[in-house]
Amino acid sequence: MTQSKKNKPPKLYVLERRDFQELLTALSADGYQLIGPTLREGAVTYAEITAVEDLPIGYTDDQEKGTYRLHQAREPRLFGCGPGPHSWKKYLFPARMRLWQAQRSNGGFTVQADAHTPDKLALIGVRACELQAIAIQDRVFTGGAYVDPAYQAQRENTFIVAVNCGRANKTCFCTSMHTGPKAVSGYDLALTEVYTPEQHYFLIESGSPSGDEVLHALPTRPAAVDEVEAGEAIIAATSAQMERSLETKGLKDLLYASYDHQRWDAVAARCLACGNCTMVCPTCFCTTVEDVTDLSGDTAERWRKWDSCFTMEFSYIVGGSIRSTAKARYRQWLTHKLATWVDQFGTMGCVGCGRCITWCPVGIDITEEVREIQTTSVAPTAAVTERKRKRENT
Amino acid sequence: MLLSAEPAVTTTFSSDPMIPRPYEIQRAKWDSSDTFSLELTPVGGGDIPAFEPGQFNMVYVYGVGEIPISISGDPARRDMLIHTTRAVGTVTRAMSELKVGMMLGVRGPYGAPWPVDEARGKDIVIVAGGIGLAPLRPAMYRILAYREHYGRVVLLYGARTPADVLYRKQLEQWRAHFDLDVFVTVDRATNNWRGSIGLVTQLIVRAPFDPLNTMAMVCGPEVMMRFTTLEMEKRGVNSDNIYVSLERNMKCGIGLCGHCQFGREFVCKDGPVFRYSQVRHFLTKWEV
Ligand SMILES: Cc1cc2nc3c(=O)[nH]c(=O)nc-3n(C[C@H](O)[C@H](O)[C@H](O)COP(=O)(O)OP(=O)(O)OC[C@H]3O[C@@H](n4cnc5c(N)ncnc54)[C@H](O)[C@@H]3O)c2cc1C
Ligand code: SF4
Ligand code: SF4
Ligand code: FES
């Protein structure tokens, strides 16, 4: 249902902080289950919310390589925290899902498809990078010859409230990926939270007909010029605050030419192949399947589960795993994100959310790995190439 | 919604590509000590879906698992689905134990086919190693059905031992065709073997075809394909005219699970049959 309006100046309205609950109430009244950031187990986790008090009000987070810390901020913002370890994909693309079940009957079986009856979900607080991640998964699951029907059904029943970022974490690099910090498309409503000691309000704009409907029902007023400028200044400041970056120019070709780069050895020496980076990543889409039968054997089920290219089984074929080393697996992951993904889906598979950097137990940083490859790539000498060619041909 | 005989089946089937359709085993026979062929028909009747040579199905054994298996039957025949499988692990062994009258789940056909139609006007060289002959047999059927459209047709087939040679009767029949050159070789011979001994790649040197006007189709273990492509290029066949069929782990067969990635390709939907020039960069890299 999300559609961007192009070429029209955005119509910005002001929703006062004290009226924020009205937005949640309106969406609930439309039958949406509300999902938003909450505090769970010391981190921001997307979960069901019912009232504004469920949001991590007045909290903020610090993220760095391998570290994540929440703390109380001086300002009572509703959306002061950046992305946590969870991403919205768990709602659109469940971590575990039954595909079908089969009943055994005299020598044979019948298969019963699981109906896809999605809940109406309103995602509250989707960041610009996360919108892009959803757009990327849309391409993966619904852009090809075969469509994932469960994903498609859930997407059609999802209302998105985006929030432009008022602060960049140390691990964020969306500006360099052109995916943030401002939401430009893919939302039903987009908010910018403005807080000063005197004022606390949201600039709100609609990005779709369903967004229009909700917006019209809210107690808003058109934004004044200085309010619009205040919102723009916040986004510009966030962008300027971003410390990390990833240079994407020429990257695809460089990575295609870097399968033999020595940097893969260095990163493999540290990588635990734990797969955390793939689990937290909002674009990673790989799955495996699991077959289960009940004790009598009369009912069999097939489940789909998130999988990670860091496992040994992932590439298993008779005779052994294709990518048996951590080196080959890290190379596969990074090269997929930033090179092969482009040829597969017309976009990179990374939106610069920084999750893989924060949640890597040994602090491996995708931006650093890319920079290493970019700055140390030299054309291999003729002798090396010749030796390699010989080896490959034997 | 049940997928057995009700007409409603078709809608569910087409809207959810992960749902297998039950097929009944009509005939089962061993082609060698570890390889068997199953002839299957859809439960509830009807034709099998049309397929192109080189395409595969995802085959499900009740309660055990689902694996990719190439279709090895004649694409002109819609009354019977044939799969030739080598029993090597959990699912394939369970499959080998199924009896006539029992069922399998099938979804497909999937994947890119052999370039049999583009190859018209050219000499054809088919090079198969071991079970690799199974996905190439439909190409042979198609080519023979339109024999007059092709130049010379050469089949080079290598098996480990004489007992591992698949489709023996058929090979005999093909060998008897005056317009077909069939060469079979084994790695290790036994007493009664009167054919050649050695690797299939060694047959390429003296195989009768015009390298400048040839389409080569190759399927076998990855090392065998590397050597074969090398030999083909040595004889002067352009890498654009060499096709290989690759194997990767597959969980979905339709481009959604990510498992079959090989560089930028999804083997399940961009392949399994690839133009050699398209994948050579990745084939020469290690652990892609
Ligand atoms: C396009 C294509 C066409 C093929 N055509 C044919 C054909 O015509 N005939 C033929 O004989 N073979 C064919 N194969 C090969 C065939 O698919 C494999 O031999 C088969 O998958 C082996 O399955 P298995 O369960 O018997 O073997 P196993 O060794 O038990 O398992 C192999 C498969 O099971 C899964 N698996 C096993 N262990 C694990 C684990 N620990 N974790 C996760 N997954 C695991 C993986 O999917 C793996 O690929 C084809 C393969 C492809 C890709
Ligand atoms: S690769 Fe890392 S930074 Fe990029 S989208 Fe995934 S988790 Fe975020
Ligand atoms: S890069 Fe880090 S998070 Fe990813 S698999 Fe390696 S150790 Fe785990
Ligand atoms: S087998 Fe799932 S993507 Fe190819």
mmCIF file of N, CA and C in Angstrom, chain A residues 99-100 102-104 107-113 116 140-141 146-149 256 259-260 285-289 291 293 297-300 302 307 313-318 322-325 327-328 331-332 336 340 343-345 392-394, chain B residues 1-4 12 15-22 60 62-66 88 101-105 107 109-110 222 226-227 230 247-249 251 253-261 263-266 269 281-282 284-288:
data_model
loop_
_atom_site.group_PDB
_atom_site.id
_atom_site.type_symbol
_atom_site.label_atom_id
_atom_site.label_comp_id
_atom_site.label_asym_id
_atom_site.label_seq_id
_atom_site.Cartn_x
_atom_site.Cartn_y
_atom_site.Cartn_z
ATOM 1 N N LEU A 99 5.549 -24.063 5.882
ATOM 2 C CA LEU A 99 5.188 -23.894 4.470
ATOM 3 C C LEU A 99 3.938 -24.697 4.128
ATOM 4 N N TRP A 100 3.878 -25.912 4.645
ATOM 5 C CA TRP A 100 2.718 -26.763 4.394
ATOM 6 C C TRP A 100 2.788 -27.976 5.283
ATOM 7 N N ALA A 102 1.522 -32.306 5.316
ATOM 8 C CA ALA A 102 1.037 -33.394 4.474
ATOM 9 C C ALA A 102 0.490 -34.506 5.363
ATOM 10 N N GLN A 103 -0.554 -35.141 4.887
ATOM 11 C CA GLN A 103 -1.150 -36.270 5.599
ATOM 12 C C GLN A 103 -0.891 -37.542 4.812
ATOM 13 N N ARG A 104 -0.440 -38.564 5.528
ATOM 14 C CA ARG A 104 -0.192 -39.833 4.861
ATOM 15 C C ARG A 104 -1.506 -40.595 4.744
ATOM 16 N N GLY A 107 -0.307 -45.492 1.324
ATOM 17 C CA GLY A 107 0.787 -45.501 0.354
ATOM 18 C C GLY A 107 1.135 -44.137 -0.191
ATOM 19 N N GLY A 108 0.242 -43.184 0.012
ATOM 20 C CA GLY A 108 0.526 -41.879 -0.556
ATOM 21 C C GLY A 108 0.362 -40.782 0.468
ATOM 22 N N PHE A 109 0.182 -39.574 -0.016
ATOM 23 C CA PHE A 109 -0.043 -38.460 0.905
ATOM 24 C C PHE A 109 -0.736 -37.332 0.168
ATOM 25 N N THR A 110 -1.357 -36.458 0.923
ATOM 26 C CA THR A 110 -1.931 -35.254 0.338
ATOM 27 C C THR A 110 -1.280 -34.062 1.018
ATOM 28 N N VAL A 111 -1.105 -33.014 0.251
ATOM 29 C CA VAL A 111 -0.435 -31.830 0.775
ATOM 30 C C VAL A 111 -1.451 -30.734 1.006
ATOM 31 N N GLN A 112 -1.317 -30.101 2.139
ATOM 32 C CA GLN A 112 -2.229 -29.029 2.487
ATOM 33 C C GLN A 112 -1.443 -27.730 2.631
ATOM 34 N N ALA A 113 -1.786 -26.757 1.816
ATOM 35 C CA ALA A 113 -1.082 -25.480 1.881
ATOM 36 C C ALA A 113 -1.521 -24.729 3.120
ATOM 37 N N HIS A 116 -2.319 -17.995 3.952
ATOM 38 C CA HIS A 116 -1.583 -16.811 4.384
ATOM 39 C C HIS A 116 -2.581 -15.747 4.795
ATOM 40 N N VAL A 140 13.527 -8.895 -3.694
ATOM 41 C CA VAL A 140 13.953 -10.289 -3.566
ATOM 42 C C VAL A 140 12.741 -11.218 -3.579
ATOM 43 N N PHE A 141 11.742 -10.880 -2.782
ATOM 44 C CA PHE A 141 10.630 -11.817 -2.584
ATOM 45 C C PHE A 141 9.477 -11.646 -3.562
ATOM 46 N N TYR A 146 9.135 -16.013 -9.407
ATOM 47 C CA TYR A 146 8.367 -16.665 -8.343
ATOM 48 C C TYR A 146 8.282 -15.730 -7.152
ATOM 49 N N VAL A 147 7.082 -15.623 -6.625
ATOM 50 C CA VAL A 147 6.826 -14.691 -5.542
ATOM 51 C C VAL A 147 6.604 -15.478 -4.257
ATOM 52 N N ASP A 148 7.094 -14.932 -3.147
ATOM 53 C CA ASP A 148 6.814 -15.537 -1.848
ATOM 54 C C ASP A 148 5.423 -15.040 -1.419
ATOM 55 N N PRO A 149 4.415 -15.912 -1.456
ATOM 56 C CA PRO A 149 3.052 -15.433 -1.223
ATOM 57 C C PRO A 149 2.824 -14.919 0.195
ATOM 58 N N TYR A 256 34.590 -7.984 -7.674
ATOM 59 C CA TYR A 256 34.659 -9.102 -8.622
ATOM 60 C C TYR A 256 36.111 -9.461 -8.943
ATOM 61 N N TYR A 259 38.580 -11.642 -5.622
ATOM 62 C CA TYR A 259 38.336 -12.946 -4.979
ATOM 63 C C TYR A 259 39.608 -13.506 -4.349
ATOM 64 N N ASP A 260 40.762 -13.112 -4.887
ATOM 65 C CA ASP A 260 42.016 -13.652 -4.362
ATOM 66 C C ASP A 260 42.755 -12.664 -3.462
ATOM 67 N N PHE A 285 18.323 -12.576 3.349
ATOM 68 C CA PHE A 285 17.054 -13.251 3.086
ATOM 69 C C PHE A 285 17.165 -14.771 2.993
ATOM 70 N N CYS A 286 18.338 -15.328 3.231
ATOM 71 C CA CYS A 286 18.492 -16.770 3.011
ATOM 72 C C CYS A 286 17.703 -17.605 4.018
ATOM 73 N N THR A 287 17.192 -18.707 3.533
ATOM 74 C CA THR A 287 16.429 -19.615 4.382
ATOM 75 C C THR A 287 16.833 -21.055 4.102
ATOM 76 N N THR A 288 16.546 -21.905 5.080
ATOM 77 C CA THR A 288 16.671 -23.327 4.844
ATOM 78 C C THR A 288 15.308 -23.946 5.155
ATOM 79 N N VAL A 289 15.192 -25.235 4.952
ATOM 80 C CA VAL A 289 13.924 -25.887 5.264
ATOM 81 C C VAL A 289 14.179 -27.052 6.198
ATOM 82 N N ASP A 291 12.227 -30.667 7.644
ATOM 83 C CA ASP A 291 11.089 -31.575 7.528
ATOM 84 C C ASP A 291 10.866 -32.272 8.854
ATOM 85 N N THR A 293 8.134 -34.918 11.118
ATOM 86 C CA THR A 293 6.958 -35.783 11.101
ATOM 87 C C THR A 293 6.532 -35.998 12.538
ATOM 88 N N GLY A 297 4.041 -40.707 12.253
ATOM 89 C CA GLY A 297 4.455 -40.580 10.861
ATOM 90 C C GLY A 297 3.307 -40.248 9.929
ATOM 91 N N ASP A 298 2.116 -40.014 10.495
ATOM 92 C CA ASP A 298 0.952 -39.758 9.647
ATOM 93 C C ASP A 298 0.873 -38.306 9.179
ATOM 94 N N THR A 299 1.566 -37.426 9.868
ATOM 95 C CA THR A 299 1.576 -36.028 9.458
ATOM 96 C C THR A 299 3.018 -35.576 9.286
ATOM 97 N N ALA A 300 3.291 -34.963 8.173
ATOM 98 C CA ALA A 300 4.624 -34.408 7.942
ATOM 99 C C ALA A 300 4.467 -32.913 7.709
ATOM 100 N N ARG A 302 6.648 -29.157 6.616
ATOM 101 C CA ARG A 302 7.860 -28.542 6.082
ATOM 102 C C ARG A 302 7.886 -27.111 6.595
ATOM 103 N N ASP A 307 18.354 -18.719 7.506
ATOM 104 C CA ASP A 307 19.620 -19.440 7.468
ATOM 105 C C ASP A 307 20.738 -18.424 7.289
ATOM 106 N N GLU A 313 26.885 -26.077 6.617
ATOM 107 C CA GLU A 313 25.858 -26.834 5.876
ATOM 108 C C GLU A 313 25.317 -26.041 4.692
ATOM 109 N N PHE A 314 25.423 -24.721 4.786
ATOM 110 C CA PHE A 314 24.769 -23.868 3.798
ATOM 111 C C PHE A 314 25.101 -24.268 2.363
ATOM 112 N N SER A 315 26.357 -24.567 2.125
ATOM 113 C CA SER A 315 26.788 -24.853 0.752
ATOM 114 C C SER A 315 27.064 -26.334 0.539
ATOM 115 N N TYR A 316 26.514 -27.173 1.436
ATOM 116 C CA TYR A 316 26.810 -28.601 1.364
ATOM 117 C C TYR A 316 26.231 -29.250 0.114
ATOM 118 N N ILE A 317 27.051 -29.948 -0.609
ATOM 119 C CA ILE A 317 26.545 -30.879 -1.615
ATOM 120 C C ILE A 317 27.297 -32.180 -1.407
ATOM 121 N N VAL A 318 26.834 -33.226 -2.036
ATOM 122 C CA VAL A 318 27.461 -34.525 -1.837
ATOM 123 C C VAL A 318 28.956 -34.387 -2.126
ATOM 124 N N ILE A 322 30.888 -26.549 -0.302
ATOM 125 C CA ILE A 322 31.610 -25.764 -1.301
ATOM 126 C C ILE A 322 32.470 -24.714 -0.599
ATOM 127 N N ARG A 323 31.862 -24.004 0.367
ATOM 128 C CA ARG A 323 32.617 -22.982 1.096
ATOM 129 C C ARG A 323 32.982 -23.540 2.463
ATOM 130 N N SER A 324 34.051 -24.304 2.494
ATOM 131 C CA SER A 324 34.399 -25.007 3.726
ATOM 132 C C SER A 324 35.171 -24.113 4.692
ATOM 133 N N THR A 325 35.710 -23.010 4.234
ATOM 134 C CA THR A 325 36.508 -22.148 5.117
ATOM 135 C C THR A 325 35.765 -20.861 5.473
ATOM 136 N N LYS A 327 37.014 -18.055 5.461
ATOM 137 C CA LYS A 327 37.469 -17.077 4.474
ATOM 138 C C LYS A 327 36.505 -17.032 3.287
ATOM 139 N N ALA A 328 36.180 -18.198 2.780
ATOM 140 C CA ALA A 328 35.271 -18.241 1.633
ATOM 141 C C ALA A 328 33.884 -17.747 2.025
ATOM 142 N N ARG A 331 33.927 -13.895 2.520
ATOM 143 C CA ARG A 331 34.035 -13.322 1.172
ATOM 144 C C ARG A 331 32.695 -13.397 0.454
ATOM 145 N N GLN A 332 32.014 -14.528 0.606
ATOM 146 C CA GLN A 332 30.703 -14.691 -0.010
ATOM 147 C C GLN A 332 29.737 -13.638 0.535
ATOM 148 N N HIS A 336 28.502 -10.670 -1.717
ATOM 149 C CA HIS A 336 27.079 -10.682 -2.052
ATOM 150 C C HIS A 336 26.452 -9.325 -1.743
ATOM 151 N N THR A 340 27.585 -8.875 -5.950
ATOM 152 C CA THR A 340 26.715 -9.768 -6.726
ATOM 153 C C THR A 340 25.245 -9.385 -6.579
ATOM 154 N N ASP A 343 24.051 -7.215 -9.394
ATOM 155 C CA ASP A 343 23.686 -7.904 -10.632
ATOM 156 C C ASP A 343 22.399 -8.712 -10.457
ATOM 157 N N GLN A 344 22.152 -9.158 -9.253
ATOM 158 C CA GLN A 344 20.958 -9.981 -9.022
ATOM 159 C C GLN A 344 19.682 -9.150 -8.916
ATOM 160 N N PHE A 345 19.770 -8.024 -8.199
ATOM 161 C CA PHE A 345 18.544 -7.293 -7.879
ATOM 162 C C PHE A 345 18.591 -5.806 -8.225
ATOM 163 N N GLU A 392 44.969 -23.177 -11.156
ATOM 164 C CA GLU A 392 43.546 -23.345 -11.411
ATOM 165 C C GLU A 392 43.270 -24.357 -12.508
ATOM 166 N N ASN A 393 44.189 -24.477 -13.402
ATOM 167 C CA ASN A 393 43.953 -25.374 -14.520
ATOM 168 C C ASN A 393 44.352 -26.809 -14.219
ATOM 169 N N THR A 394 44.860 -27.041 -13.010
ATOM 170 C CA THR A 394 45.235 -28.427 -12.703
ATOM 171 C C THR A 394 44.264 -29.005 -11.695
ATOM 172 N N MET B 1 -6.730 -26.644 1.784
ATOM 173 C CA MET B 1 -7.034 -27.126 0.433
ATOM 174 C C MET B 1 -6.164 -28.341 0.128
ATOM 175 N N LEU B 2 -6.771 -29.411 -0.274
ATOM 176 C CA LEU B 2 -6.009 -30.624 -0.529
ATOM 177 C C LEU B 2 -5.498 -30.648 -1.959
ATOM 178 N N LEU B 3 -4.353 -31.240 -2.103
ATOM 179 C CA LEU B 3 -3.722 -31.206 -3.414
ATOM 180 C C LEU B 3 -3.825 -32.522 -4.167
ATOM 181 N N SER B 4 -4.730 -33.390 -3.746
ATOM 182 C CA SER B 4 -4.778 -34.673 -4.447
ATOM 183 C C SER B 4 -5.553 -34.601 -5.750
ATOM 184 N N THR B 12 -4.052 -23.297 -5.915
ATOM 185 C CA THR B 12 -3.096 -23.306 -4.810
ATOM 186 C C THR B 12 -1.708 -23.588 -5.350
ATOM 187 N N SER B 15 -0.220 -20.594 -7.058
ATOM 188 C CA SER B 15 -0.004 -19.393 -6.266
ATOM 189 C C SER B 15 1.073 -19.598 -5.207
ATOM 190 N N ASP B 16 1.270 -20.819 -4.751
ATOM 191 C CA ASP B 16 2.328 -21.059 -3.787
ATOM 192 C C ASP B 16 3.338 -22.034 -4.372
ATOM 193 N N PRO B 17 4.444 -21.492 -4.860
ATOM 194 C CA PRO B 17 5.400 -22.334 -5.585
ATOM 195 C C PRO B 17 6.121 -23.351 -4.703
ATOM 196 N N MET B 18 5.939 -23.290 -3.390
ATOM 197 C CA MET B 18 6.644 -24.237 -2.526
ATOM 198 C C MET B 18 5.834 -25.513 -2.267
ATOM 199 N N ILE B 19 4.624 -25.583 -2.818
ATOM 200 C CA ILE B 19 3.777 -26.749 -2.553
ATOM 201 C C ILE B 19 4.067 -27.863 -3.555
ATOM 202 N N PRO B 20 4.504 -29.023 -3.072
ATOM 203 C CA PRO B 20 4.744 -30.126 -4.004
ATOM 204 C C PRO B 20 3.446 -30.786 -4.445
ATOM 205 N N ARG B 21 3.495 -31.383 -5.598
ATOM 206 C CA ARG B 21 2.327 -32.086 -6.089
ATOM 207 C C ARG B 21 2.619 -33.590 -6.015
ATOM 208 N N PRO B 22 1.708 -34.380 -5.464
ATOM 209 C CA PRO B 22 1.981 -35.807 -5.349
ATOM 210 C C PRO B 22 2.014 -36.512 -6.709
ATOM 211 N N TYR B 60 10.336 -34.451 -3.472
ATOM 212 C CA TYR B 60 10.144 -34.580 -2.023
ATOM 213 C C TYR B 60 9.805 -36.017 -1.646
ATOM 214 N N TYR B 62 8.345 -38.181 1.318
ATOM 215 C CA TYR B 62 7.500 -37.916 2.480
ATOM 216 C C TYR B 62 8.268 -38.013 3.801
ATOM 217 N N GLY B 63 8.264 -36.912 4.532
ATOM 218 C CA GLY B 63 8.866 -36.890 5.854
ATOM 219 C C GLY B 63 10.391 -36.875 5.874
ATOM 220 N N VAL B 64 11.037 -37.012 4.724
ATOM 221 C CA VAL B 64 12.501 -37.118 4.704
ATOM 222 C C VAL B 64 13.161 -35.827 4.216
ATOM 223 N N GLY B 65 12.763 -35.364 3.064
ATOM 224 C CA GLY B 65 13.390 -34.148 2.551
ATOM 225 C C GLY B 65 13.134 -33.959 1.069
ATOM 226 N N GLU B 66 13.653 -32.856 0.566
ATOM 227 C CA GLU B 66 13.402 -32.469 -0.819
ATOM 228 C C GLU B 66 14.729 -32.127 -1.486
ATOM 229 N N VAL B 88 23.007 -41.560 -2.877
ATOM 230 C CA VAL B 88 24.262 -41.134 -2.259
ATOM 231 C C VAL B 88 24.088 -40.669 -0.821
ATOM 232 N N GLY B 101 3.711 -47.750 -6.896
ATOM 233 C CA GLY B 101 2.452 -47.467 -6.212
ATOM 234 C C GLY B 101 2.608 -46.442 -5.106
ATOM 235 N N MET B 102 3.850 -46.203 -4.668
ATOM 236 C CA MET B 102 4.064 -45.200 -3.620
ATOM 237 C C MET B 102 4.225 -43.816 -4.252
ATOM 238 N N MET B 103 4.238 -42.824 -3.378
ATOM 239 C CA MET B 103 4.217 -41.449 -3.898
ATOM 240 C C MET B 103 5.452 -40.635 -3.553
ATOM 241 N N LEU B 104 5.680 -39.669 -4.408
ATOM 242 C CA LEU B 104 6.708 -38.642 -4.213
ATOM 243 C C LEU B 104 6.048 -37.290 -4.422
ATOM 244 N N GLY B 105 6.610 -36.242 -3.843
ATOM 245 C CA GLY B 105 6.131 -34.891 -4.148
ATOM 246 C C GLY B 105 7.042 -34.285 -5.209
ATOM 247 N N ARG B 107 7.816 -30.608 -7.468
ATOM 248 C CA ARG B 107 7.529 -29.257 -7.955
ATOM 249 C C ARG B 107 8.538 -28.918 -9.030
ATOM 250 N N PRO B 109 8.723 -27.877 -13.554
ATOM 251 C CA PRO B 109 10.167 -27.884 -13.778
ATOM 252 C C PRO B 109 10.771 -26.491 -13.592
ATOM 253 N N TYR B 110 12.043 -26.491 -13.200
ATOM 254 C CA TYR B 110 12.754 -25.248 -12.949
ATOM 255 C C TYR B 110 14.048 -25.197 -13.749
ATOM 256 N N GLU B 222 32.455 -31.434 -11.168
ATOM 257 C CA GLU B 222 33.008 -30.133 -11.526
ATOM 258 C C GLU B 222 34.427 -30.228 -12.111
ATOM 259 N N ARG B 226 35.731 -28.884 -15.766
ATOM 260 C CA ARG B 226 36.870 -27.978 -15.969
ATOM 261 C C ARG B 226 37.798 -28.499 -17.060
ATOM 262 N N PHE B 227 38.126 -29.799 -16.955
ATOM 263 C CA PHE B 227 39.014 -30.386 -17.958
ATOM 264 C C PHE B 227 38.356 -30.425 -19.334
ATOM 265 N N LEU B 230 38.353 -27.084 -20.954
ATOM 266 C CA LEU B 230 39.724 -26.788 -21.372
ATOM 267 C C LEU B 230 40.057 -27.483 -22.694
ATOM 268 N N GLU B 247 26.102 -27.827 -10.149
ATOM 269 C CA GLU B 247 25.357 -28.312 -8.987
ATOM 270 C C GLU B 247 25.694 -27.474 -7.768
ATOM 271 N N ARG B 248 24.680 -27.030 -7.061
ATOM 272 C CA ARG B 248 24.858 -26.342 -5.795
ATOM 273 C C ARG B 248 23.754 -26.801 -4.856
ATOM 274 N N ASN B 249 23.924 -26.536 -3.571
ATOM 275 C CA ASN B 249 22.876 -26.855 -2.611
ATOM 276 C C ASN B 249 21.625 -26.047 -2.969
ATOM 277 N N LYS B 251 17.532 -25.302 -1.767
ATOM 278 C CA LYS B 251 16.431 -25.510 -0.840
ATOM 279 C C LYS B 251 15.095 -25.092 -1.420
ATOM 280 N N GLY B 253 14.721 -23.901 -5.209
ATOM 281 C CA GLY B 253 14.656 -24.115 -6.647
ATOM 282 C C GLY B 253 14.109 -22.934 -7.428
ATOM 283 N N ILE B 254 13.704 -21.862 -6.724
ATOM 284 C CA ILE B 254 13.017 -20.767 -7.417
ATOM 285 C C ILE B 254 13.598 -19.391 -7.085
ATOM 286 N N GLY B 255 14.834 -19.356 -6.649
ATOM 287 C CA GLY B 255 15.478 -18.055 -6.470
ATOM 288 C C GLY B 255 15.161 -17.332 -5.186
ATOM 289 N N LEU B 256 14.630 -18.025 -4.181
ATOM 290 C CA LEU B 256 14.245 -17.332 -2.955
ATOM 291 C C LEU B 256 15.094 -17.679 -1.731
ATOM 292 N N CYS B 257 15.705 -18.845 -1.701
ATOM 293 C CA CYS B 257 16.373 -19.276 -0.458
ATOM 294 C C CYS B 257 17.838 -18.876 -0.383
ATOM 295 N N GLY B 258 18.433 -18.510 -1.502
ATOM 296 C CA GLY B 258 19.814 -18.039 -1.504
ATOM 297 C C GLY B 258 20.897 -19.106 -1.529
ATOM 298 N N HIS B 259 20.519 -20.363 -1.325
ATOM 299 C CA HIS B 259 21.526 -21.407 -1.151
ATOM 300 C C HIS B 259 22.375 -21.700 -2.380
ATOM 301 N N CYS B 260 21.795 -21.577 -3.551
ATOM 302 C CA CYS B 260 22.473 -22.068 -4.743
ATOM 303 C C CYS B 260 23.372 -21.029 -5.373
ATOM 304 N N GLN B 261 23.625 -19.902 -4.675
ATOM 305 C CA GLN B 261 24.387 -18.839 -5.307
ATOM 306 C C GLN B 261 25.790 -19.279 -5.695
ATOM 307 N N GLY B 263 28.692 -17.011 -7.299
ATOM 308 C CA GLY B 263 28.968 -15.666 -7.769
ATOM 309 C C GLY B 263 27.659 -14.921 -7.907
ATOM 310 N N ARG B 264 27.474 -14.265 -9.026
ATOM 311 C CA ARG B 264 26.246 -13.491 -9.184
ATOM 312 C C ARG B 264 25.073 -14.357 -9.626
ATOM 313 N N GLU B 265 25.321 -15.607 -9.950
ATOM 314 C CA GLU B 265 24.250 -16.451 -10.481
ATOM 315 C C GLU B 265 23.510 -17.188 -9.377
ATOM 316 N N PHE B 266 22.218 -17.364 -9.597
ATOM 317 C CA PHE B 266 21.462 -18.325 -8.814
ATOM 318 C C PHE B 266 21.401 -19.572 -9.701
ATOM 319 N N LYS B 269 17.811 -20.670 -10.919
ATOM 320 C CA LYS B 269 16.993 -19.951 -11.905
ATOM 321 C C LYS B 269 17.798 -19.410 -13.080
ATOM 322 N N HIS B 281 34.710 -16.990 -15.000
ATOM 323 C CA HIS B 281 35.404 -16.187 -13.998
ATOM 324 C C HIS B 281 35.277 -16.816 -12.612
ATOM 325 N N PHE B 282 34.076 -17.243 -12.282
ATOM 326 C CA PHE B 282 33.837 -17.799 -10.951
ATOM 327 C C PHE B 282 34.293 -19.256 -10.857
ATOM 328 N N THR B 284 36.857 -20.515 -12.041
ATOM 329 C CA THR B 284 38.290 -20.631 -11.833
ATOM 330 C C THR B 284 38.694 -20.107 -10.453
ATOM 331 N N LYS B 285 37.721 -19.607 -9.672
ATOM 332 C CA LYS B 285 38.023 -19.163 -8.313
ATOM 333 C C LYS B 285 37.755 -20.300 -7.350
ATOM 334 N N TRP B 286 38.403 -20.146 -6.197
ATOM 335 C CA TRP B 286 38.315 -21.222 -5.241
ATOM 336 C C TRP B 286 37.159 -20.994 -4.254
ATOM 337 N N GLU B 287 36.388 -22.041 -3.986
ATOM 338 C CA GLU B 287 35.294 -22.007 -2.998
ATOM 339 C C GLU B 287 34.253 -20.907 -3.230
ATOM 340 N N VAL B 288 33.898 -20.650 -4.464
ATOM 341 C CA VAL B 288 32.806 -19.711 -4.729
ATOM 342 C C VAL B 288 31.507 -20.480 -4.532
#
